[in-house]
């Protein structure tokens, strides 16, 4: 079994990722070109997110390289792209402002450790609790966030004022040119990824005609060397009191960053999985994200997570294996070390055009049609998650969406409990309970019965119901106490295996019959009252 598990893990770490995509010479070319496209689009985003966090641009670029490389090699979904993200950058602002960048590096290391633990203990499986309406809201909200993030590129370099006049018209025209190329080129050829072609053609036009538009170099210089190993300079290992003091500062940030990073990464994993027709890899992705952030923290990076925009660029450019992500990271490093003068000449309009096409492709346009057909609660959740994603952040939006969906589900099930009744030839009254018995329906459950008018023997049939929680146990005990006070007997029938175990553990069942192993025949159980303290 161990040998099989190791073989499966090794297969998933191969360049093809264990999927159906074969690395033919043509596919390898596509993977490299897709990686180049992603790397070009990563540069301005990494720089912008570094500015948001209040750190040097190279801190963002190193994070994009290291996180992207590690997750590409050992991540759970080949084709995903990870790097520095805005969702994490906005959380880092206050930490950097109050305590400095060294505390940020220590926080990123701790964030990675927490993510590794989440993967080891398979906590990522809880992403299954995210309903589809929340996923739609997440996709739509993130598309809007990506769109709004591009608006900063329409400001005059070094100013908070938006462009006007001919500079704005020229910028819009070049963005439109890029979008037309990205949209139209696939109709004629797939030799080169359309986003890459759009960037190159727009850059060529700008350079040949020396058009006065903002370029990557106007944001900041991306020139630098190789990232070097660096232990965060925080005073936490000299004494236990200092250790606890530093942990008190960085742990809350690390916990929030780890949660946001995993939520965004796992939702992106699901989205890319739907496009590629793949499943699984949740625990492996958690470990990969954690490992990447631990390494990044020790090499002067700001940490990161999966990037839905870049992942969409990669997948739609033909990137299907680990090779594309690895190539993107290595191209980005090459830009930093040797090709910064060339990359700094790329017009921001070209990259904005590519991202606008990502927005159009990412936004779930069918959600407008879906919202007219699904229950109103689901439609509300889609809109709510979209709005909260834009106004707050992804993690808050997903949590809010899951809570609202869960409460709506609980309310709907609470109103479904009812009972059919009939009287046996022996004179006993049988209540056939239908619907789940849990905290939401426990009060309604009690209202189904009439202890004052019922005969001396009452049987509660749970064939079409389930006893779910402590509130349900309390409701059963309260009901039994009422019949007991009236001098009448109540019995339970057709308990499922888990319901039987729950009631037995609570001490409610006085008779535990061995002749009903599957609880499918009409073996009756007498209820013991007073187990839960008389219902108080």
PDB file of C-alpha atoms in Angstrom, residues 68-336:
ATOM      1  CA  UNK A  68       5.070  30.159  -8.425  1.00  0.00           C
ATOM      2  CA  UNK A  69       7.996  27.757  -8.815  1.00  0.00           C
ATOM      3  CA  UNK A  70       7.369  25.641  -5.709  1.00  0.00           C
ATOM      4  CA  UNK A  71       3.638  25.267  -6.272  1.00  0.00           C
ATOM      5  CA  UNK A  72       4.191  24.474  -9.947  1.00  0.00           C
ATOM      6  CA  UNK A  73       6.520  21.629  -8.975  1.00  0.00           C
ATOM      7  CA  UNK A  74       4.576  20.053  -6.094  1.00  0.00           C
ATOM      8  CA  UNK A  75       1.082  21.613  -6.260  1.00  0.00           C
ATOM      9  CA  UNK A  76      -2.141  19.670  -6.423  1.00  0.00           C
ATOM     10  CA  UNK A  77      -3.321  20.932  -9.810  1.00  0.00           C
ATOM     11  CA  UNK A  78      -0.926  21.279 -12.769  1.00  0.00           C
ATOM     12  CA  UNK A  79      -1.815  24.407 -14.710  1.00  0.00           C
ATOM     13  CA  UNK A  80      -2.465  26.595 -11.669  1.00  0.00           C
ATOM     14  CA  UNK A  81      -0.341  29.702 -11.239  1.00  0.00           C
ATOM     15  CA  UNK A  82       0.536  31.119  -7.831  1.00  0.00           C
ATOM     16  CA  UNK A  83       2.278  34.307  -6.779  1.00  0.00           C
ATOM     17  CA  UNK A  84       1.925  37.515  -4.785  1.00  0.00           C
ATOM     18  CA  UNK A  85      -1.751  38.489  -4.581  1.00  0.00           C
ATOM     19  CA  UNK A  86      -3.764  41.529  -3.630  1.00  0.00           C
ATOM     20  CA  UNK A  87      -5.966  39.555  -1.229  1.00  0.00           C
ATOM     21  CA  UNK A  88      -2.903  38.925   0.961  1.00  0.00           C
ATOM     22  CA  UNK A  89      -1.262  42.304   0.367  1.00  0.00           C
ATOM     23  CA  UNK A  90      -4.123  44.274   1.909  1.00  0.00           C
ATOM     24  CA  UNK A  91      -3.766  42.267   5.147  1.00  0.00           C
ATOM     25  CA  UNK A  92      -0.021  42.897   5.283  1.00  0.00           C
ATOM     26  CA  UNK A  93      -0.255  46.689   5.140  1.00  0.00           C
ATOM     27  CA  UNK A  94      -0.746  47.365   8.850  1.00  0.00           C
ATOM     28  CA  UNK A  95       1.835  44.745   9.882  1.00  0.00           C
ATOM     29  CA  UNK A  96       4.543  46.297   7.699  1.00  0.00           C
ATOM     30  CA  UNK A  97       3.585  49.834   8.734  1.00  0.00           C
ATOM     31  CA  UNK A  98       3.689  49.072  12.468  1.00  0.00           C
ATOM     32  CA  UNK A  99       6.513  46.529  12.761  1.00  0.00           C
ATOM     33  CA  UNK A 100       8.560  46.550   9.549  1.00  0.00           C
ATOM     34  CA  UNK A 101       9.281  44.138   6.728  1.00  0.00           C
ATOM     35  CA  UNK A 102      11.260  41.653   8.861  1.00  0.00           C
ATOM     36  CA  UNK A 103       8.116  40.873  10.842  1.00  0.00           C
ATOM     37  CA  UNK A 104       6.364  40.300   7.523  1.00  0.00           C
ATOM     38  CA  UNK A 105       8.951  37.676   6.541  1.00  0.00           C
ATOM     39  CA  UNK A 106       8.523  35.907   9.893  1.00  0.00           C
ATOM     40  CA  UNK A 107       4.746  36.022   9.460  1.00  0.00           C
ATOM     41  CA  UNK A 108       4.997  34.494   5.982  1.00  0.00           C
ATOM     42  CA  UNK A 109       7.061  31.605   7.377  1.00  0.00           C
ATOM     43  CA  UNK A 110       4.500  30.964  10.120  1.00  0.00           C
ATOM     44  CA  UNK A 111       1.700  31.284   7.561  1.00  0.00           C
ATOM     45  CA  UNK A 112       3.359  28.542   5.527  1.00  0.00           C
ATOM     46  CA  UNK A 113       3.694  26.276   8.556  1.00  0.00           C
ATOM     47  CA  UNK A 114      -0.027  26.653   9.288  1.00  0.00           C
ATOM     48  CA  UNK A 115      -0.880  25.819   5.682  1.00  0.00           C
ATOM     49  CA  UNK A 116       1.319  22.715   5.769  1.00  0.00           C
ATOM     50  CA  UNK A 117      -0.455  21.581   8.938  1.00  0.00           C
ATOM     51  CA  UNK A 118      -3.803  22.168   7.216  1.00  0.00           C
ATOM     52  CA  UNK A 119      -2.645  19.881   4.413  1.00  0.00           C
ATOM     53  CA  UNK A 120      -1.240  17.209   6.723  1.00  0.00           C
ATOM     54  CA  UNK A 121      -4.487  17.066   8.702  1.00  0.00           C
ATOM     55  CA  UNK A 122      -6.522  17.259   5.463  1.00  0.00           C
ATOM     56  CA  UNK A 123      -8.438  20.319   6.557  1.00  0.00           C
ATOM     57  CA  UNK A 124      -8.732  21.389   2.938  1.00  0.00           C
ATOM     58  CA  UNK A 125     -11.584  18.903   2.501  1.00  0.00           C
ATOM     59  CA  UNK A 126     -13.836  21.457   4.179  1.00  0.00           C
ATOM     60  CA  UNK A 127     -13.757  23.369   0.887  1.00  0.00           C
ATOM     61  CA  UNK A 128     -16.496  20.904  -0.095  1.00  0.00           C
ATOM     62  CA  UNK A 129     -18.807  22.849   2.187  1.00  0.00           C
ATOM     63  CA  UNK A 130     -18.662  25.808  -0.204  1.00  0.00           C
ATOM     64  CA  UNK A 131     -21.954  25.736  -2.165  1.00  0.00           C
ATOM     65  CA  UNK A 132     -22.108  26.383  -5.895  1.00  0.00           C
ATOM     66  CA  UNK A 133     -23.797  29.807  -5.487  1.00  0.00           C
ATOM     67  CA  UNK A 134     -20.815  30.863  -3.361  1.00  0.00           C
ATOM     68  CA  UNK A 135     -18.480  29.664  -6.118  1.00  0.00           C
ATOM     69  CA  UNK A 136     -20.378  31.740  -8.680  1.00  0.00           C
ATOM     70  CA  UNK A 137     -20.234  34.782  -6.404  1.00  0.00           C
ATOM     71  CA  UNK A 138     -16.520  34.188  -5.814  1.00  0.00           C
ATOM     72  CA  UNK A 139     -15.791  34.030  -9.545  1.00  0.00           C
ATOM     73  CA  UNK A 140     -17.865  37.109 -10.323  1.00  0.00           C
ATOM     74  CA  UNK A 141     -16.475  39.107  -7.420  1.00  0.00           C
ATOM     75  CA  UNK A 142     -12.909  38.221  -8.284  1.00  0.00           C
ATOM     76  CA  UNK A 143     -13.482  39.190 -11.918  1.00  0.00           C
ATOM     77  CA  UNK A 144     -14.715  42.590 -10.777  1.00  0.00           C
ATOM     78  CA  UNK A 145     -11.737  42.952  -8.411  1.00  0.00           C
ATOM     79  CA  UNK A 146      -9.326  42.151 -11.252  1.00  0.00           C
ATOM     80  CA  UNK A 147     -11.111  44.716 -13.439  1.00  0.00           C
ATOM     81  CA  UNK A 148     -10.980  47.429 -10.780  1.00  0.00           C
ATOM     82  CA  UNK A 149      -7.304  46.687 -10.114  1.00  0.00           C
ATOM     83  CA  UNK A 150      -6.509  47.622 -13.713  1.00  0.00           C
ATOM     84  CA  UNK A 151      -7.966  51.104 -13.235  1.00  0.00           C
ATOM     85  CA  UNK A 152      -4.770  52.237 -11.516  1.00  0.00           C
ATOM     86  CA  UNK A 153      -2.963  51.794 -14.833  1.00  0.00           C
ATOM     87  CA  UNK A 154      -5.100  54.599 -16.285  1.00  0.00           C
ATOM     88  CA  UNK A 155      -3.540  57.092 -13.875  1.00  0.00           C
ATOM     89  CA  UNK A 156      -0.670  59.352 -14.827  1.00  0.00           C
ATOM     90  CA  UNK A 157       2.664  57.804 -13.719  1.00  0.00           C
ATOM     91  CA  UNK A 158       3.612  58.997 -10.245  1.00  0.00           C
ATOM     92  CA  UNK A 159       0.230  60.643  -9.722  1.00  0.00           C
ATOM     93  CA  UNK A 160      -3.203  59.768  -8.372  1.00  0.00           C
ATOM     94  CA  UNK A 161      -4.879  61.712 -11.174  1.00  0.00           C
ATOM     95  CA  UNK A 162      -6.515  59.792 -14.009  1.00  0.00           C
ATOM     96  CA  UNK A 163      -5.454  60.419 -17.578  1.00  0.00           C
ATOM     97  CA  UNK A 164      -7.436  62.828 -19.717  1.00  0.00           C
ATOM     98  CA  UNK A 165      -7.456  63.862 -23.337  1.00  0.00           C
ATOM     99  CA  UNK A 166      -5.181  62.197 -25.878  1.00  0.00           C
ATOM    100  CA  UNK A 167      -3.163  60.151 -23.350  1.00  0.00           C
ATOM    101  CA  UNK A 168      -6.397  58.488 -22.203  1.00  0.00           C
ATOM    102  CA  UNK A 169      -7.611  57.951 -25.777  1.00  0.00           C
ATOM    103  CA  UNK A 170      -4.245  56.440 -26.732  1.00  0.00           C
ATOM    104  CA  UNK A 171      -4.268  54.169 -23.677  1.00  0.00           C
ATOM    105  CA  UNK A 172      -7.802  52.965 -24.418  1.00  0.00           C
ATOM    106  CA  UNK A 173      -6.911  52.404 -28.068  1.00  0.00           C
ATOM    107  CA  UNK A 174      -3.898  50.226 -27.212  1.00  0.00           C
ATOM    108  CA  UNK A 175      -5.942  48.258 -24.659  1.00  0.00           C
ATOM    109  CA  UNK A 176      -8.563  47.724 -27.360  1.00  0.00           C
ATOM    110  CA  UNK A 177      -5.903  46.603 -29.847  1.00  0.00           C
ATOM    111  CA  UNK A 178      -4.615  44.003 -27.400  1.00  0.00           C
ATOM    112  CA  UNK A 179      -8.120  42.736 -26.705  1.00  0.00           C
ATOM    113  CA  UNK A 180      -8.919  42.432 -30.420  1.00  0.00           C
ATOM    114  CA  UNK A 181      -5.751  40.391 -30.990  1.00  0.00           C
ATOM    115  CA  UNK A 182      -6.476  38.122 -28.014  1.00  0.00           C
ATOM    116  CA  UNK A 183     -10.062  37.628 -29.216  1.00  0.00           C
ATOM    117  CA  UNK A 184      -9.397  37.276 -32.939  1.00  0.00           C
ATOM    118  CA  UNK A 185      -6.104  35.385 -33.264  1.00  0.00           C
ATOM    119  CA  UNK A 186      -7.464  31.974 -32.135  1.00  0.00           C
ATOM    120  CA  UNK A 187      -9.929  32.108 -35.040  1.00  0.00           C
ATOM    121  CA  UNK A 188      -6.970  31.895 -37.446  1.00  0.00           C
ATOM    122  CA  UNK A 189      -4.148  30.080 -35.662  1.00  0.00           C
ATOM    123  CA  UNK A 190      -3.058  28.580 -32.345  1.00  0.00           C
ATOM    124  CA  UNK A 191       0.648  28.585 -33.116  1.00  0.00           C
ATOM    125  CA  UNK A 192       1.250  31.246 -30.473  1.00  0.00           C
ATOM    126  CA  UNK A 193      -0.923  31.922 -27.410  1.00  0.00           C
ATOM    127  CA  UNK A 194      -3.254  34.816 -28.149  1.00  0.00           C
ATOM    128  CA  UNK A 195      -2.417  36.773 -24.949  1.00  0.00           C
ATOM    129  CA  UNK A 196       1.294  36.626 -25.787  1.00  0.00           C
ATOM    130  CA  UNK A 197       0.596  37.764 -29.350  1.00  0.00           C
ATOM    131  CA  UNK A 198      -1.500  40.641 -28.032  1.00  0.00           C
ATOM    132  CA  UNK A 199       1.311  41.792 -25.722  1.00  0.00           C
ATOM    133  CA  UNK A 200       3.980  41.530 -28.425  1.00  0.00           C
ATOM    134  CA  UNK A 201       1.970  43.310 -31.136  1.00  0.00           C
ATOM    135  CA  UNK A 202       0.962  46.185 -28.858  1.00  0.00           C
ATOM    136  CA  UNK A 203       4.509  46.493 -27.502  1.00  0.00           C
ATOM    137  CA  UNK A 204       5.870  46.547 -31.062  1.00  0.00           C
ATOM    138  CA  UNK A 205       3.467  49.333 -32.047  1.00  0.00           C
ATOM    139  CA  UNK A 206       4.400  51.398 -28.991  1.00  0.00           C
ATOM    140  CA  UNK A 207       8.156  50.931 -29.417  1.00  0.00           C
ATOM    141  CA  UNK A 208       8.228  51.500 -33.197  1.00  0.00           C
ATOM    142  CA  UNK A 209       6.175  54.702 -33.004  1.00  0.00           C
ATOM    143  CA  UNK A 210       7.618  55.744 -29.633  1.00  0.00           C
ATOM    144  CA  UNK A 211       4.144  56.368 -28.272  1.00  0.00           C
ATOM    145  CA  UNK A 212       4.022  58.295 -24.963  1.00  0.00           C
ATOM    146  CA  UNK A 213       2.182  55.738 -22.852  1.00  0.00           C
ATOM    147  CA  UNK A 214       3.034  54.287 -19.406  1.00  0.00           C
ATOM    148  CA  UNK A 215       5.345  51.301 -19.462  1.00  0.00           C
ATOM    149  CA  UNK A 216       6.337  48.695 -16.895  1.00  0.00           C
ATOM    150  CA  UNK A 217       9.472  50.669 -16.034  1.00  0.00           C
ATOM    151  CA  UNK A 218       7.355  53.662 -15.056  1.00  0.00           C
ATOM    152  CA  UNK A 219       5.964  51.677 -12.108  1.00  0.00           C
ATOM    153  CA  UNK A 220       9.367  50.705 -10.707  1.00  0.00           C
ATOM    154  CA  UNK A 221      12.640  49.155 -11.759  1.00  0.00           C
ATOM    155  CA  UNK A 222      12.466  45.361 -11.700  1.00  0.00           C
ATOM    156  CA  UNK A 223      16.220  44.885 -11.935  1.00  0.00           C
ATOM    157  CA  UNK A 224      17.714  42.720  -9.221  1.00  0.00           C
ATOM    158  CA  UNK A 225      19.811  39.683  -8.436  1.00  0.00           C
ATOM    159  CA  UNK A 226      19.003  36.183  -7.279  1.00  0.00           C
ATOM    160  CA  UNK A 227      17.038  35.969  -4.017  1.00  0.00           C
ATOM    161  CA  UNK A 228      19.310  35.155  -1.078  1.00  0.00           C
ATOM    162  CA  UNK A 229      18.634  33.130   2.063  1.00  0.00           C
ATOM    163  CA  UNK A 230      17.763  35.386   4.953  1.00  0.00           C
ATOM    164  CA  UNK A 231      16.518  34.515   8.439  1.00  0.00           C
ATOM    165  CA  UNK A 232      13.910  37.111   9.461  1.00  0.00           C
ATOM    166  CA  UNK A 233      15.551  39.555  11.879  1.00  0.00           C
ATOM    167  CA  UNK A 234      12.979  39.439  14.647  1.00  0.00           C
ATOM    168  CA  UNK A 235      13.898  39.156  18.350  1.00  0.00           C
ATOM    169  CA  UNK A 236      12.100  35.946  19.157  1.00  0.00           C
ATOM    170  CA  UNK A 237      14.771  33.383  20.019  1.00  0.00           C
ATOM    171  CA  UNK A 238      16.670  35.135  22.796  1.00  0.00           C
ATOM    172  CA  UNK A 239      14.148  34.387  25.538  1.00  0.00           C
ATOM    173  CA  UNK A 240      10.743  32.818  25.997  1.00  0.00           C
ATOM    174  CA  UNK A 241       9.171  36.179  26.823  1.00  0.00           C
ATOM    175  CA  UNK A 242      10.464  37.666  23.561  1.00  0.00           C
ATOM    176  CA  UNK A 243       9.277  34.609  21.644  1.00  0.00           C
ATOM    177  CA  UNK A 244       5.779  34.964  23.067  1.00  0.00           C
ATOM    178  CA  UNK A 245       5.816  38.702  22.430  1.00  0.00           C
ATOM    179  CA  UNK A 246       6.693  38.252  18.754  1.00  0.00           C
ATOM    180  CA  UNK A 247       4.209  35.405  18.346  1.00  0.00           C
ATOM    181  CA  UNK A 248       1.510  37.624  19.815  1.00  0.00           C
ATOM    182  CA  UNK A 249       2.184  40.050  16.973  1.00  0.00           C
ATOM    183  CA  UNK A 250       2.631  37.712  14.015  1.00  0.00           C
ATOM    184  CA  UNK A 251       0.308  34.790  14.814  1.00  0.00           C
ATOM    185  CA  UNK A 252      -3.005  36.633  14.194  1.00  0.00           C
ATOM    186  CA  UNK A 253      -1.703  37.909  10.853  1.00  0.00           C
ATOM    187  CA  UNK A 254      -0.301  34.491   9.927  1.00  0.00           C
ATOM    188  CA  UNK A 255      -3.607  32.796  10.726  1.00  0.00           C
ATOM    189  CA  UNK A 256      -5.615  35.248   8.611  1.00  0.00           C
ATOM    190  CA  UNK A 257      -3.132  35.089   5.730  1.00  0.00           C
ATOM    191  CA  UNK A 258      -3.074  31.278   5.833  1.00  0.00           C
ATOM    192  CA  UNK A 259      -6.870  31.119   5.742  1.00  0.00           C
ATOM    193  CA  UNK A 260      -7.210  33.624   2.898  1.00  0.00           C
ATOM    194  CA  UNK A 261      -4.421  31.970   0.933  1.00  0.00           C
ATOM    195  CA  UNK A 262      -5.909  28.486   1.254  1.00  0.00           C
ATOM    196  CA  UNK A 263      -9.452  29.601   0.480  1.00  0.00           C
ATOM    197  CA  UNK A 264      -8.379  31.433  -2.679  1.00  0.00           C
ATOM    198  CA  UNK A 265      -6.041  28.598  -3.695  1.00  0.00           C
ATOM    199  CA  UNK A 266      -8.580  25.817  -3.172  1.00  0.00           C
ATOM    200  CA  UNK A 267     -11.365  27.688  -4.932  1.00  0.00           C
ATOM    201  CA  UNK A 268      -8.995  28.313  -7.844  1.00  0.00           C
ATOM    202  CA  UNK A 269      -8.040  24.630  -7.739  1.00  0.00           C
ATOM    203  CA  UNK A 270     -11.705  23.678  -8.106  1.00  0.00           C
ATOM    204  CA  UNK A 271     -12.206  26.170 -10.933  1.00  0.00           C
ATOM    205  CA  UNK A 272      -9.173  24.964 -12.895  1.00  0.00           C
ATOM    206  CA  UNK A 273     -10.218  21.376 -12.156  1.00  0.00           C
ATOM    207  CA  UNK A 274     -13.615  21.995 -13.748  1.00  0.00           C
ATOM    208  CA  UNK A 275     -11.969  23.371 -16.884  1.00  0.00           C
ATOM    209  CA  UNK A 276      -9.469  20.507 -17.127  1.00  0.00           C
ATOM    210  CA  UNK A 277     -11.871  17.809 -15.961  1.00  0.00           C
ATOM    211  CA  UNK A 278      -9.675  16.823 -12.993  1.00  0.00           C
ATOM    212  CA  UNK A 279     -10.422  16.150  -9.343  1.00  0.00           C
ATOM    213  CA  UNK A 280      -8.520  15.789  -6.058  1.00  0.00           C
ATOM    214  CA  UNK A 281      -5.211  17.311  -5.009  1.00  0.00           C
ATOM    215  CA  UNK A 282      -6.651  19.414  -2.166  1.00  0.00           C
ATOM    216  CA  UNK A 283      -4.305  18.225   0.601  1.00  0.00           C
ATOM    217  CA  UNK A 284      -1.329  18.313  -1.752  1.00  0.00           C
ATOM    218  CA  UNK A 285      -2.134  21.899  -2.741  1.00  0.00           C
ATOM    219  CA  UNK A 286      -2.298  22.952   0.928  1.00  0.00           C
ATOM    220  CA  UNK A 287       1.132  21.442   1.573  1.00  0.00           C
ATOM    221  CA  UNK A 288       2.527  23.010  -1.606  1.00  0.00           C
ATOM    222  CA  UNK A 289       1.235  26.471  -0.728  1.00  0.00           C
ATOM    223  CA  UNK A 290       2.630  26.135   2.791  1.00  0.00           C
ATOM    224  CA  UNK A 291       6.025  24.914   1.614  1.00  0.00           C
ATOM    225  CA  UNK A 292       6.209  27.733  -0.905  1.00  0.00           C
ATOM    226  CA  UNK A 293       5.464  30.369   1.712  1.00  0.00           C
ATOM    227  CA  UNK A 294       7.970  28.962   4.213  1.00  0.00           C
ATOM    228  CA  UNK A 295      10.681  29.109   1.549  1.00  0.00           C
ATOM    229  CA  UNK A 296       9.566  32.554   0.394  1.00  0.00           C
ATOM    230  CA  UNK A 297       9.715  33.939   3.929  1.00  0.00           C
ATOM    231  CA  UNK A 298      13.334  32.804   4.245  1.00  0.00           C
ATOM    232  CA  UNK A 299      14.263  34.347   0.862  1.00  0.00           C
ATOM    233  CA  UNK A 300      12.816  37.823   1.339  1.00  0.00           C
ATOM    234  CA  UNK A 301       9.433  37.389  -0.357  1.00  0.00           C
ATOM    235  CA  UNK A 302       6.012  38.636   0.726  1.00  0.00           C
ATOM    236  CA  UNK A 303       4.282  35.267   0.359  1.00  0.00           C
ATOM    237  CA  UNK A 304       1.421  34.415  -1.934  1.00  0.00           C
ATOM    238  CA  UNK A 305      -1.267  32.001  -3.055  1.00  0.00           C
ATOM    239  CA  UNK A 306      -3.009  30.848  -6.226  1.00  0.00           C
ATOM    240  CA  UNK A 307      -3.928  33.571  -8.722  1.00  0.00           C
ATOM    241  CA  UNK A 308      -7.160  33.015 -10.588  1.00  0.00           C
ATOM    242  CA  UNK A 309      -6.388  35.605 -13.262  1.00  0.00           C
ATOM    243  CA  UNK A 310      -2.965  34.188 -14.123  1.00  0.00           C
ATOM    244  CA  UNK A 311      -4.309  30.642 -13.905  1.00  0.00           C
ATOM    245  CA  UNK A 312      -6.987  31.513 -16.461  1.00  0.00           C
ATOM    246  CA  UNK A 313      -4.377  33.072 -18.749  1.00  0.00           C
ATOM    247  CA  UNK A 314      -2.284  29.902 -18.497  1.00  0.00           C
ATOM    248  CA  UNK A 315      -5.095  27.416 -19.045  1.00  0.00           C
ATOM    249  CA  UNK A 316      -6.635  29.360 -21.915  1.00  0.00           C
ATOM    250  CA  UNK A 317      -3.214  29.771 -23.529  1.00  0.00           C
ATOM    251  CA  UNK A 318      -2.850  25.988 -23.621  1.00  0.00           C
ATOM    252  CA  UNK A 319      -0.876  25.427 -20.411  1.00  0.00           C
ATOM    253  CA  UNK A 320      -1.959  22.093 -18.973  1.00  0.00           C
ATOM    254  CA  UNK A 321       1.075  20.675 -17.166  1.00  0.00           C
ATOM    255  CA  UNK A 322       3.603  21.647 -14.508  1.00  0.00           C
ATOM    256  CA  UNK A 323       5.983  22.779 -17.236  1.00  0.00           C
ATOM    257  CA  UNK A 324       4.004  25.976 -17.892  1.00  0.00           C
ATOM    258  CA  UNK A 325       4.110  27.071 -14.239  1.00  0.00           C
ATOM    259  CA  UNK A 326       7.798  26.217 -13.930  1.00  0.00           C
ATOM    260  CA  UNK A 327       8.554  28.112 -17.150  1.00  0.00           C
ATOM    261  CA  UNK A 328       6.579  31.152 -15.924  1.00  0.00           C
ATOM    262  CA  UNK A 329       8.594  31.280 -12.702  1.00  0.00           C
ATOM    263  CA  UNK A 330      11.938  30.880 -14.490  1.00  0.00           C
ATOM    264  CA  UNK A 331      11.028  33.488 -17.105  1.00  0.00           C
ATOM    265  CA  UNK A 332      10.121  35.884 -14.277  1.00  0.00           C
ATOM    266  CA  UNK A 333      13.500  35.288 -12.630  1.00  0.00           C
ATOM    267  CA  UNK A 334      15.208  35.902 -15.972  1.00  0.00           C
ATOM    268  CA  UNK A 335      13.333  39.190 -16.289  1.00  0.00           C
ATOM    269  CA  UNK A 336      14.614  40.268 -12.882  1.00  0.00           C
TER     270      UNK A 336
END
